[in-house]
Coordinates of C-alpha atoms and ligand atoms in Angstrom, one line a residue:
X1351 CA 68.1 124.9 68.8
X1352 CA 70.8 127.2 69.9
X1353 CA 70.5 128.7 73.2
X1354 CA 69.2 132.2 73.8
X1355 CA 71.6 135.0 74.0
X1356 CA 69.9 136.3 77.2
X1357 CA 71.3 135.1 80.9
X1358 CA 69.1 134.8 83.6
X1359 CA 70.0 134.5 87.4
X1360 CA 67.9 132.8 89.6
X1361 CA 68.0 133.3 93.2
X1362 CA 66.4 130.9 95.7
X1363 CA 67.1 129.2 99.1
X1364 CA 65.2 126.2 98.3
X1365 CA 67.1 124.1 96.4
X1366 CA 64.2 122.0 94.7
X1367 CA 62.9 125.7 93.6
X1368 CA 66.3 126.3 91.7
X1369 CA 66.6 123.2 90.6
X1370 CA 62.7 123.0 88.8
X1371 CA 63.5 126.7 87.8
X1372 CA 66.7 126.0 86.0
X1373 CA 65.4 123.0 83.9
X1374 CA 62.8 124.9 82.9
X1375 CA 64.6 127.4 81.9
X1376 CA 66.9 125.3 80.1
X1377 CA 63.8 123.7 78.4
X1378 CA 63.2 126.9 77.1
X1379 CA 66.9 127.3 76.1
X1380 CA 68.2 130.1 78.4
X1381 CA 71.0 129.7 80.3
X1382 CA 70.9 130.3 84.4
X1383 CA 73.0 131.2 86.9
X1384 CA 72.0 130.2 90.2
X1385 CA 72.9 131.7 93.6
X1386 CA 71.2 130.4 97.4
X1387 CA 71.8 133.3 98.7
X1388 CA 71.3 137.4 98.2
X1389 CA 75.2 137.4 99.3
X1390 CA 75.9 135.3 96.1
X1391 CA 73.6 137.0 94.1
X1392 CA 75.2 140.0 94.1
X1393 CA 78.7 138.2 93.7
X1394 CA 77.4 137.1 90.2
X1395 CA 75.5 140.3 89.2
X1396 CA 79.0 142.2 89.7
X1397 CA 80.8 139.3 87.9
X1398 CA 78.3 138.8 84.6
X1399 CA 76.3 140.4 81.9
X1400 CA 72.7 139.5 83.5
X1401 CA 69.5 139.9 81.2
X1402 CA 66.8 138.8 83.8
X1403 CA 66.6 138.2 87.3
X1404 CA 64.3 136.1 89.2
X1405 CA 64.2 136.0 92.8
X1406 CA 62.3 134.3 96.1
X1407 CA 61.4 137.1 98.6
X1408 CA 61.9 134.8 101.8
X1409 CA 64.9 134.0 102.4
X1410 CA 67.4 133.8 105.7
X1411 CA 69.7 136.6 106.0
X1412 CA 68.9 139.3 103.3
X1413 CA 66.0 138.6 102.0
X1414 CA 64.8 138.9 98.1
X1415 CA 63.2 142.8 98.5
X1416 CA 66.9 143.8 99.4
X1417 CA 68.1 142.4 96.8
X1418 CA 65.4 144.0 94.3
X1419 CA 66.8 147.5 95.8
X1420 CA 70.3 146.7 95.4
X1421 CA 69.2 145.7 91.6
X1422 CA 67.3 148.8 91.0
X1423 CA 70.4 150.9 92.4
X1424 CA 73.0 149.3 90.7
X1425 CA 71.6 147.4 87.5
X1426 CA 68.4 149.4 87.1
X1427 CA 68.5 147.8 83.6
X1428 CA 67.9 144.4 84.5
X1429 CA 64.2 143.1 84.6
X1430 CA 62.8 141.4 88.0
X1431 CA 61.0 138.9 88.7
X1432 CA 59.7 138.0 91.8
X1433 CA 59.0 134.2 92.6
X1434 CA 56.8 134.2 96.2
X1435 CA 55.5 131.6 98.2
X1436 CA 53.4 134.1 100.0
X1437 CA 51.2 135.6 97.8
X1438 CA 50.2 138.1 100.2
X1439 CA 49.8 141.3 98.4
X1440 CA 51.9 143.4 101.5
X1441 CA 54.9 141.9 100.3
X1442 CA 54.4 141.7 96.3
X1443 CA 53.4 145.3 96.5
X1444 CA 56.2 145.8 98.0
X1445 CA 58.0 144.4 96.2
X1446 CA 56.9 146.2 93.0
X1447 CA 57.6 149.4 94.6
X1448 CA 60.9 148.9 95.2
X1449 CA 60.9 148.1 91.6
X1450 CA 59.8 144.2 90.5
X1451 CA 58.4 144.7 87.1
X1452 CA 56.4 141.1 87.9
X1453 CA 55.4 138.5 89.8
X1454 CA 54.7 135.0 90.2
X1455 CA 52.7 133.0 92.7
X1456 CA 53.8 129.6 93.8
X1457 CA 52.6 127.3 92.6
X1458 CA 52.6 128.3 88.9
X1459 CA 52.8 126.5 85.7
X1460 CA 55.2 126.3 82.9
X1461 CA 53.7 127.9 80.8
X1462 CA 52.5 130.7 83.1
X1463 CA 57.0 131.2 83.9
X1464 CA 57.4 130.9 80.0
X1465 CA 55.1 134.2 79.0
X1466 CA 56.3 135.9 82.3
X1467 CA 59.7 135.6 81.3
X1468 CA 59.1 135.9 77.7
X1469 CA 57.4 139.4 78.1
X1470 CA 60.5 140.7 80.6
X1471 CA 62.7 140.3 78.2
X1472 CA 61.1 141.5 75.4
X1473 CA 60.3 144.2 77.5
X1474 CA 63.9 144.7 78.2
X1475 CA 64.8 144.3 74.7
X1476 CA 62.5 146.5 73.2
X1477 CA 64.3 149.7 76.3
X1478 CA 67.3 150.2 74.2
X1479 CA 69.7 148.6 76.3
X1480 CA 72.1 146.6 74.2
X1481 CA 72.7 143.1 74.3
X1482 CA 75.6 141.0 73.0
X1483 CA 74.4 139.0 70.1
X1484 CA 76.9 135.9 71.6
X1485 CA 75.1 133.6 68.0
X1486 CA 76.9 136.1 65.9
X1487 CA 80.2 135.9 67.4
X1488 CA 82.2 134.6 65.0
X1489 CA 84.4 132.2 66.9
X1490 CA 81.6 130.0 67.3
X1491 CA 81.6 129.8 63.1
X1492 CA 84.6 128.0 63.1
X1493 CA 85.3 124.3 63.8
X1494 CA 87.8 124.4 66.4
X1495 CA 87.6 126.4 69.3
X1496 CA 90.5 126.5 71.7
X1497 CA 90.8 122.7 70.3
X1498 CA 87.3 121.7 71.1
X1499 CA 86.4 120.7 67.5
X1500 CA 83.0 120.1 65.9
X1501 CA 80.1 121.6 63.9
X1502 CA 77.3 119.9 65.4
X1503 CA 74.6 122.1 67.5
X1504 CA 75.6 120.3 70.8
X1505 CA 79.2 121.7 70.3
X1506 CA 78.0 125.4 68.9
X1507 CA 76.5 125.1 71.8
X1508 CA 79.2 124.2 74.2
X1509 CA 81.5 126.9 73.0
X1510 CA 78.8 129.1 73.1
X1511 CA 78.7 128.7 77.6
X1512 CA 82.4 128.8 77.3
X1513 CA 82.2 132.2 75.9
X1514 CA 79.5 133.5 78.0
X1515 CA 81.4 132.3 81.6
X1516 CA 85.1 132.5 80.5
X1517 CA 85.7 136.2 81.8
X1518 CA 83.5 135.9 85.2
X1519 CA 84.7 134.0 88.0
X1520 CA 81.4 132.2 88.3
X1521 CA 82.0 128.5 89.9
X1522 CA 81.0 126.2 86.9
X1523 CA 80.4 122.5 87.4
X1524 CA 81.3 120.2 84.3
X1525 CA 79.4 117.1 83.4
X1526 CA 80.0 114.6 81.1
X1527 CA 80.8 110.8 80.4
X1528 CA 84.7 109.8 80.0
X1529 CA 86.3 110.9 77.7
X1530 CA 83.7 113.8 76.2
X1531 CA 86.4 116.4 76.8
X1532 CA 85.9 118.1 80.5
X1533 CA 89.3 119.2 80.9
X1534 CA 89.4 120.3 77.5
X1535 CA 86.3 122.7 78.1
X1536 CA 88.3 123.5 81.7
X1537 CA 91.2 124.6 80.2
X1538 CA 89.1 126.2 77.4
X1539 CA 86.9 128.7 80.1
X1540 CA 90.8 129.6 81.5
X1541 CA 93.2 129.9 78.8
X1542 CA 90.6 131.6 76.5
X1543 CA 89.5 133.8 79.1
X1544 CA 90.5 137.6 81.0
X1545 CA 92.4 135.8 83.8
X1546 CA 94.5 133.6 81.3
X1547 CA 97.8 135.4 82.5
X1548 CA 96.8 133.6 85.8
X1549 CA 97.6 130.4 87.2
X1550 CA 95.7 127.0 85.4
X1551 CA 95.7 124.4 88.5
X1552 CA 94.4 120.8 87.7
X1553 CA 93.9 118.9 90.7
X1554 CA 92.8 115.0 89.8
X1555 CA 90.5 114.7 93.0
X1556 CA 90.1 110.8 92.4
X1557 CA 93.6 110.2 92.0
X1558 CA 95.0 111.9 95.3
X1559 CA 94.6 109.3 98.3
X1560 CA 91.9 110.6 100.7
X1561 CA 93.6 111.2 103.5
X1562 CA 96.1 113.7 101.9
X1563 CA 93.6 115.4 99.6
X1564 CA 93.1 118.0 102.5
X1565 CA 96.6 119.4 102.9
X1566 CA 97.2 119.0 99.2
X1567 CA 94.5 121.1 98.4
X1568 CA 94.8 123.8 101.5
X1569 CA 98.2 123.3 102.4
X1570 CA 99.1 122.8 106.2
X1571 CA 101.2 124.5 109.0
X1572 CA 104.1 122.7 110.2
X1573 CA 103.4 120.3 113.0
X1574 CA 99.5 119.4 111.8
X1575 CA 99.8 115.9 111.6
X1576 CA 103.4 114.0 111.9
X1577 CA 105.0 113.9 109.1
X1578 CA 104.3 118.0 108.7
X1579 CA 107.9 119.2 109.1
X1580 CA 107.6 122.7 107.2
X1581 CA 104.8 125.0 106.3
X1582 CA 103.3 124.1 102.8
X1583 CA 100.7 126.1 100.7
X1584 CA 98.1 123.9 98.7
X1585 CA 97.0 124.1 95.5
X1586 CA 94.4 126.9 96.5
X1587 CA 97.2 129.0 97.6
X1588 CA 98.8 128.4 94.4
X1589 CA 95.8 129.0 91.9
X1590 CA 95.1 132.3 93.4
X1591 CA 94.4 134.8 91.2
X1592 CA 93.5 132.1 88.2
X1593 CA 91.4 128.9 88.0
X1594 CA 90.9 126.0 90.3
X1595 CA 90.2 123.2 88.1
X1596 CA 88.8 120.1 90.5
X1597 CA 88.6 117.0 88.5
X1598 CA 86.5 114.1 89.5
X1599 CA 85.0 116.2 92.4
X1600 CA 82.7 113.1 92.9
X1601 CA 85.4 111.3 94.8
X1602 CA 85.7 113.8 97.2
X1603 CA 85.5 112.9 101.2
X1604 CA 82.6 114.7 102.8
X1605 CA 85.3 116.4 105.6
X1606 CA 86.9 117.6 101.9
X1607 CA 83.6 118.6 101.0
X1608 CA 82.4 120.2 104.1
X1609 CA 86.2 122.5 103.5
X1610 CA 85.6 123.3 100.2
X1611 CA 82.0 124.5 101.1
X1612 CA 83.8 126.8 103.4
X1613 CA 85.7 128.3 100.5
X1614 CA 82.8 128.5 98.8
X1615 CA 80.9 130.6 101.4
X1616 CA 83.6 132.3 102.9
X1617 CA 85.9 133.1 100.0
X1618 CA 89.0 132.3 102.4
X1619 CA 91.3 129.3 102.9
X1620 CA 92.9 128.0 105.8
X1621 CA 95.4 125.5 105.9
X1622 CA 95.3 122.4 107.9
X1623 CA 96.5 122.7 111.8
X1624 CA 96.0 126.8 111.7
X1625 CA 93.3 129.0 112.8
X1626 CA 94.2 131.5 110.8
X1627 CA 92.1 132.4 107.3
X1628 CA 93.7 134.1 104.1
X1629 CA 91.4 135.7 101.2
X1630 CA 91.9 134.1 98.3
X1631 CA 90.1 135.1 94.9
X1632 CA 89.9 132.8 92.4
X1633 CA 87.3 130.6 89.8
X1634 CA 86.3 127.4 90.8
X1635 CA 86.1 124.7 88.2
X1636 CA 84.7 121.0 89.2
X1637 CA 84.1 118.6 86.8
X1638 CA 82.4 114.7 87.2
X1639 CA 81.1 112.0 85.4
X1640 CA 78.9 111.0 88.3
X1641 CA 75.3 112.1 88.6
X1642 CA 75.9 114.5 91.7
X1643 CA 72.2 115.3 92.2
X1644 CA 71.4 111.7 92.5
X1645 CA 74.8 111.5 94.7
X1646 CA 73.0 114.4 96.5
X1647 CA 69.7 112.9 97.0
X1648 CA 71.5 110.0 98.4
X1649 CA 73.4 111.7 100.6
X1650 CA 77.3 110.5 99.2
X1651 CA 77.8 114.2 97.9
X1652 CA 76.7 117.6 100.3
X1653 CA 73.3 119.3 98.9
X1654 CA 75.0 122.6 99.7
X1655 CA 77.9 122.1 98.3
X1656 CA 76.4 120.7 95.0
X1657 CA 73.9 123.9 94.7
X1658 CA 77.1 126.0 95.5
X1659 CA 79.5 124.1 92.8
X1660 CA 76.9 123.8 90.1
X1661 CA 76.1 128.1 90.1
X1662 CA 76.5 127.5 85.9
X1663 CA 76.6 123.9 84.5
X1664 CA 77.9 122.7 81.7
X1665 CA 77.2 119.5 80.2
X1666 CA 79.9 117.7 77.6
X1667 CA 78.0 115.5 75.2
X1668 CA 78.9 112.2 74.0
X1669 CA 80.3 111.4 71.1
X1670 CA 77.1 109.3 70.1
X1671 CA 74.9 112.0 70.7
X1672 CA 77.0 114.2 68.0
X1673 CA 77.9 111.2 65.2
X1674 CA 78.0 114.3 62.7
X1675 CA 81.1 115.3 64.9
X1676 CA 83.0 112.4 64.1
X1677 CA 84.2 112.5 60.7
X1678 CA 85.9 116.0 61.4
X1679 CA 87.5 114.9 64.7
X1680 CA 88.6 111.6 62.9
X1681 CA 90.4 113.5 60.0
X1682 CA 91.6 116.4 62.9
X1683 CA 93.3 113.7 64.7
X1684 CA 94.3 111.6 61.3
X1685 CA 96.6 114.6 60.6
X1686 CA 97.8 115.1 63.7
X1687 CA 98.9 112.1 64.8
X1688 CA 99.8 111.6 60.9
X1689 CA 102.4 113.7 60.8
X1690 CA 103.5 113.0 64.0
X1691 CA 103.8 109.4 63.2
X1692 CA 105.7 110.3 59.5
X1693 CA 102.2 109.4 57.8
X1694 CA 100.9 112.4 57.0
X1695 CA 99.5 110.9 53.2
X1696 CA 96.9 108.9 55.2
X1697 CA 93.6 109.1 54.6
X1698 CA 90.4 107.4 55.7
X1699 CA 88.4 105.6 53.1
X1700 CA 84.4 105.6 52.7
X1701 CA 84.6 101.9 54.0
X1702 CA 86.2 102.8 57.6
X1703 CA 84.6 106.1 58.2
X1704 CA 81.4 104.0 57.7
X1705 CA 82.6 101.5 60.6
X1706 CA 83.6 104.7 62.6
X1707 CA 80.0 106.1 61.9
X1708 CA 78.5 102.8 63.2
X1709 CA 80.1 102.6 66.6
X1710 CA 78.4 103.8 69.4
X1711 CA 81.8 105.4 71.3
X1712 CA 81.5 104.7 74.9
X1713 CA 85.0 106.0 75.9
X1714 CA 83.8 109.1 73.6
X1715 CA 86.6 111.8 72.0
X1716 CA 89.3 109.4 74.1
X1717 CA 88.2 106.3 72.4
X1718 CA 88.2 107.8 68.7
X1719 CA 91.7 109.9 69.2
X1720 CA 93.2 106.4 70.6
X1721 CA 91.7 104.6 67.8
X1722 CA 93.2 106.7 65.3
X1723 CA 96.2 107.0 66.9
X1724 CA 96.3 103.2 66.9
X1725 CA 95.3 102.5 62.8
X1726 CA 98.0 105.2 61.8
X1727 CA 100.8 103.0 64.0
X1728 CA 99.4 99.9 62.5
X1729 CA 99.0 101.0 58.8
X1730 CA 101.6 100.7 55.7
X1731 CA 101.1 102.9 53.2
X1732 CA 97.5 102.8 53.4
X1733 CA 95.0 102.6 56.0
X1734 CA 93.0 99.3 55.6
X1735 CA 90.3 97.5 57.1
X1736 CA 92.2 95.2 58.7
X1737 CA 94.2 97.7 60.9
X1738 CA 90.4 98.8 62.4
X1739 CA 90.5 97.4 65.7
X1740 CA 89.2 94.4 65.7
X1741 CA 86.2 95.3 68.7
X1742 CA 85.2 98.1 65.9
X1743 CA 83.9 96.0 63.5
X1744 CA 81.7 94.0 66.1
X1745 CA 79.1 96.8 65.6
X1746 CA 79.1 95.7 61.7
X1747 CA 75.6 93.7 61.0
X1748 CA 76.3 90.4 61.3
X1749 CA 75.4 87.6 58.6
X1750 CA 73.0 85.0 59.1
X1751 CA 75.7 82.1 59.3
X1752 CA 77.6 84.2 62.0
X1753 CA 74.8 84.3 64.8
X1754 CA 76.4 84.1 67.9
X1755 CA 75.7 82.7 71.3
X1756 CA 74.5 85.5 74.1
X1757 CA 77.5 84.4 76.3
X1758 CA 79.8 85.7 72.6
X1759 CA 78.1 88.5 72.5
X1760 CA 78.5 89.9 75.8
X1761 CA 82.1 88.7 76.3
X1762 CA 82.6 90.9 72.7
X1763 CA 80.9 93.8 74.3
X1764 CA 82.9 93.7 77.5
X1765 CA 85.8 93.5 75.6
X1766 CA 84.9 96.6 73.0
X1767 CA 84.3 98.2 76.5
X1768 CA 87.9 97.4 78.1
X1769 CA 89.2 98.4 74.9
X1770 CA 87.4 101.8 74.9
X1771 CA 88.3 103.3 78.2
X1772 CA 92.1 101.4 77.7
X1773 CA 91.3 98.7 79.8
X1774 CA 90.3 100.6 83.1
X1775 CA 88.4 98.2 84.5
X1776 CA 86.9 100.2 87.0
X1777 CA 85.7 102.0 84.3
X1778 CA 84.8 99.1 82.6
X1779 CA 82.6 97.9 85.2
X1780 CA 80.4 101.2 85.9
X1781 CA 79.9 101.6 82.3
X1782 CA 78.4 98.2 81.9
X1783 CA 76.8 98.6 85.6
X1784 CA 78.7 95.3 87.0
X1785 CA 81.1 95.3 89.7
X1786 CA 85.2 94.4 89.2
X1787 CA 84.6 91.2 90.8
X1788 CA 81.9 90.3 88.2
X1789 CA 83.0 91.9 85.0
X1790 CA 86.7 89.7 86.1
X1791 CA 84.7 86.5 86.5
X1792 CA 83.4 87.1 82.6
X1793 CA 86.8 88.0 81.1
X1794 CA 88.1 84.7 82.3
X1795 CA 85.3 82.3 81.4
X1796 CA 86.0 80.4 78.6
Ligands
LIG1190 N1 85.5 118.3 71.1 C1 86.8 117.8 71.1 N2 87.6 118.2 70.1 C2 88.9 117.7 70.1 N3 89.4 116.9 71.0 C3 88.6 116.5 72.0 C4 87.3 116.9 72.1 N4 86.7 116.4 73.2 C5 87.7 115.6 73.8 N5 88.8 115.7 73.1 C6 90.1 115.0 73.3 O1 89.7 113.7 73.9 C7 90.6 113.4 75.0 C8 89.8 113.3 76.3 O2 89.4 114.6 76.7 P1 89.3 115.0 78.2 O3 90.5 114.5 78.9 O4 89.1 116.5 78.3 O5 88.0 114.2 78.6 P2 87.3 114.1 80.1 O6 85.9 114.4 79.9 O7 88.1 114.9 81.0 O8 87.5 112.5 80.4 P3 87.6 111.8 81.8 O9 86.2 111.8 82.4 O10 87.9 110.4 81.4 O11 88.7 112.4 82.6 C9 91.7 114.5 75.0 O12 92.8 114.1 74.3 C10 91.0 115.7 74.4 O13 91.9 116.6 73.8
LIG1191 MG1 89.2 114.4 82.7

């Protein structure tokens, strides 16, 4: 199913409430935006086309009936929705008279949210106001979109988020295995969007040592730390204006964290060793391929920061999860890389698309492009079977006389592993849920 064209905002200070809201909403297939605070709120209402809002009424600071005015004042097209843990009727009547169309009662069920959002925005609908029909736009028609390429639903999808968030400067948090084509969908939200005159900045979080991710990030005034002989902006400084693009945000240190949190909240930067604070506009982009709720939950990654990063999330999906992709991204890359190679005759025969079919691609997009990469360098005239890589055809049904021992197997599968991710065994090792020391002790044993 292909998501709903409407956008709903959801605004709570408990983060379980946003959490349980947004699945469910995404059951339903809307996408959500999600703020923590009434200041926030309002930040996304001025920055995106909302169709629904649907708010708590207690909340520290301003508190959801301001919000509801401000709404009524400025969007008076938008539908509210009042979520309240107090079902008092003082403050739902008060909230309907400064203009909720409805409310719901904590606790309430599924289905009770479904029809209460369902009649909103029919109810919206049916007004007048006009809404963007974002499944007719025809870039999403096409195969390759800013050169994400695919025709499956999960990827129609996919370019269907981009477009909604790519001219907002809504934080969005990226999700996805290696490999499934993060910074491609990062660089997609930028260079396809209004601020692509801007800068682009790709920061590789995990690849920056710890104790200089700070200063690289906020720059730092001369004499912070020894070593600091001249004032330095950071890579904030520089994206201003443009994206932020923070890859492997997972790795962050929490005194990293609790700074970018700051950002976050205040809008401001301030570089390491001054006191002083400069505005900075600018879209925030973190992507992961760790679970950061469950990071959250177990206190390695800051709640706030998580609620604050993850405002719109996107999820990459794996290549296994979209096999129908990978005949188009297999013949994409075959005459890419064919030409560049001086091949560009090749093609792929019935046989090996079949073996490509079979595999299960855990280094994802990566894997395929490097395998295709690899059998164009290896072939003559024509691609044959036996320049598949070798791991490949492990996932071929075995014959009877070629039963193996369990000690074959797994040494196979840890090396179609390695060779996936290009033998990273870090990588390696979280994929198969072993530690380096382990997974090394199995690649030597005889
Ligand atoms: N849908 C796609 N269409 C075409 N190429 C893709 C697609 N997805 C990924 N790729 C290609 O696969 C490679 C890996 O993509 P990318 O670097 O964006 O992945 P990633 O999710 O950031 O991986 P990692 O977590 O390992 O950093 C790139 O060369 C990218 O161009
Ligand atoms: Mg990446």
């Amino acid at each position: 199913m292909t998501l709903q064209k409407e956008n709903i905002l959801i605004v709570d200070d408990n983060y379980d409430m946003l959490e349980l809201l947004h699945r469910n909403l995404k059951a339903l297939n809307f996408h959500t935006y999600k703020a923590s605070s009434v200041v926030e709120a309002i930040e996304i209402l001025k920055l995106s086309s909302i169709d629904l809002l649907i708010t708590d009424l207690q909340m520290p600071g301003i508190n959801g009936i301001e919000l509801i005015k401000y709404v009524q004042e400025h969007f008076p097209d938008i539908p509210k929705l009042v979520i309240t843990g107090y079902p008092s009727v003082d403050s739902a009547l008060a909230a309907v008279k400064s203009g909720a169309l409805d409310y719901l009662a904590k606790p309430f069920t599924n289905e009770e949210l479904k029809s209460t959002v369902q009649n909103l925005i029919a109810h919206k609908n049916k007004s007048g106001s006009v809404v963007e029909d974002v499944s007719s736009n025809k870039s999403l028609k096409t195969a390759a979109y800013a050169g994400i390429v695919g025709q499956s639903e999960e990827i129609i999808q996919l370019v269907d988020l981009i477009s909604r968030v790519k001219d907002n400067r809504a934080t969005v948090l990226i999700q996805g295995e290696s490999g499934t084509g993060k910074e491609l969908v990062a660089r997609a939200i930028h260079f396809e969007g209004a601020f692509k005159t801007k800068p682009f900045v790709a920061v590789n979080c995990g690849a920056i040592p710890e104790n200089l991710l700070e200063s690289v990030l906020f720059g730092y005034v001369k004499g912070a730390f020894t070593g600091a002989n001249e004032t330095r902006g950071g890579y904030f400084q520089a994206a201003n204006g443009g994206t932020i693009f923070l890859d492997e945000i997972g790795t962050a240190p929490l005194h990293v964290q609790v700074r970018l949190l700051r950002v976050l909240q205040e809008k401001e930067v301030s570089m390491v060793g001054s006191q002083k604070s400069e505005k900075i506009e600018l879209r925030i982009i973190a992507a992961t391929n760790n679970d950061l709720y469950e990071m959250s939950s177990k206190g390695t990654f800051r709640e706030d920061l998580y609620y604050r990063l993850n405002v719109v999330n996107i999820e990459t999906p794996s290549l296994r999860q979209r096999k129908k992709d990978i005949k188009l991204l297999a013949e994409t890359f075959l005459t890419k890389y064919g030409s560049e190679y001086g091949k560009p005759q090749l093609v792929l025969s019935d046989k090996i698309m079949a073996v490509l079919m079979r595999h299960n691609w855990p280094g994802n997009v990566r894997e395929l492009e490097n395998v295709i990469q690899r059998m164009i360098i290896m072939s003559g005239k024509e691609i044959e079977m036996k320049d598949v890589p070798e791991y490949l055809k492990y996932a071929m049904p075995v014959e009877r006389d070629e039963l193996k021992t369990l000690k074959d197997v797994e040494k196979a599968h840890i090396l179609k592993v390695l060779a996936a991710v290009d033998n990273n065994k870090t990588r390696a090792a979280e994929i198969l849920q072993i530690d380096r020391k382990t997974l090394r002790q199995k690649i030597e044993e005889k």
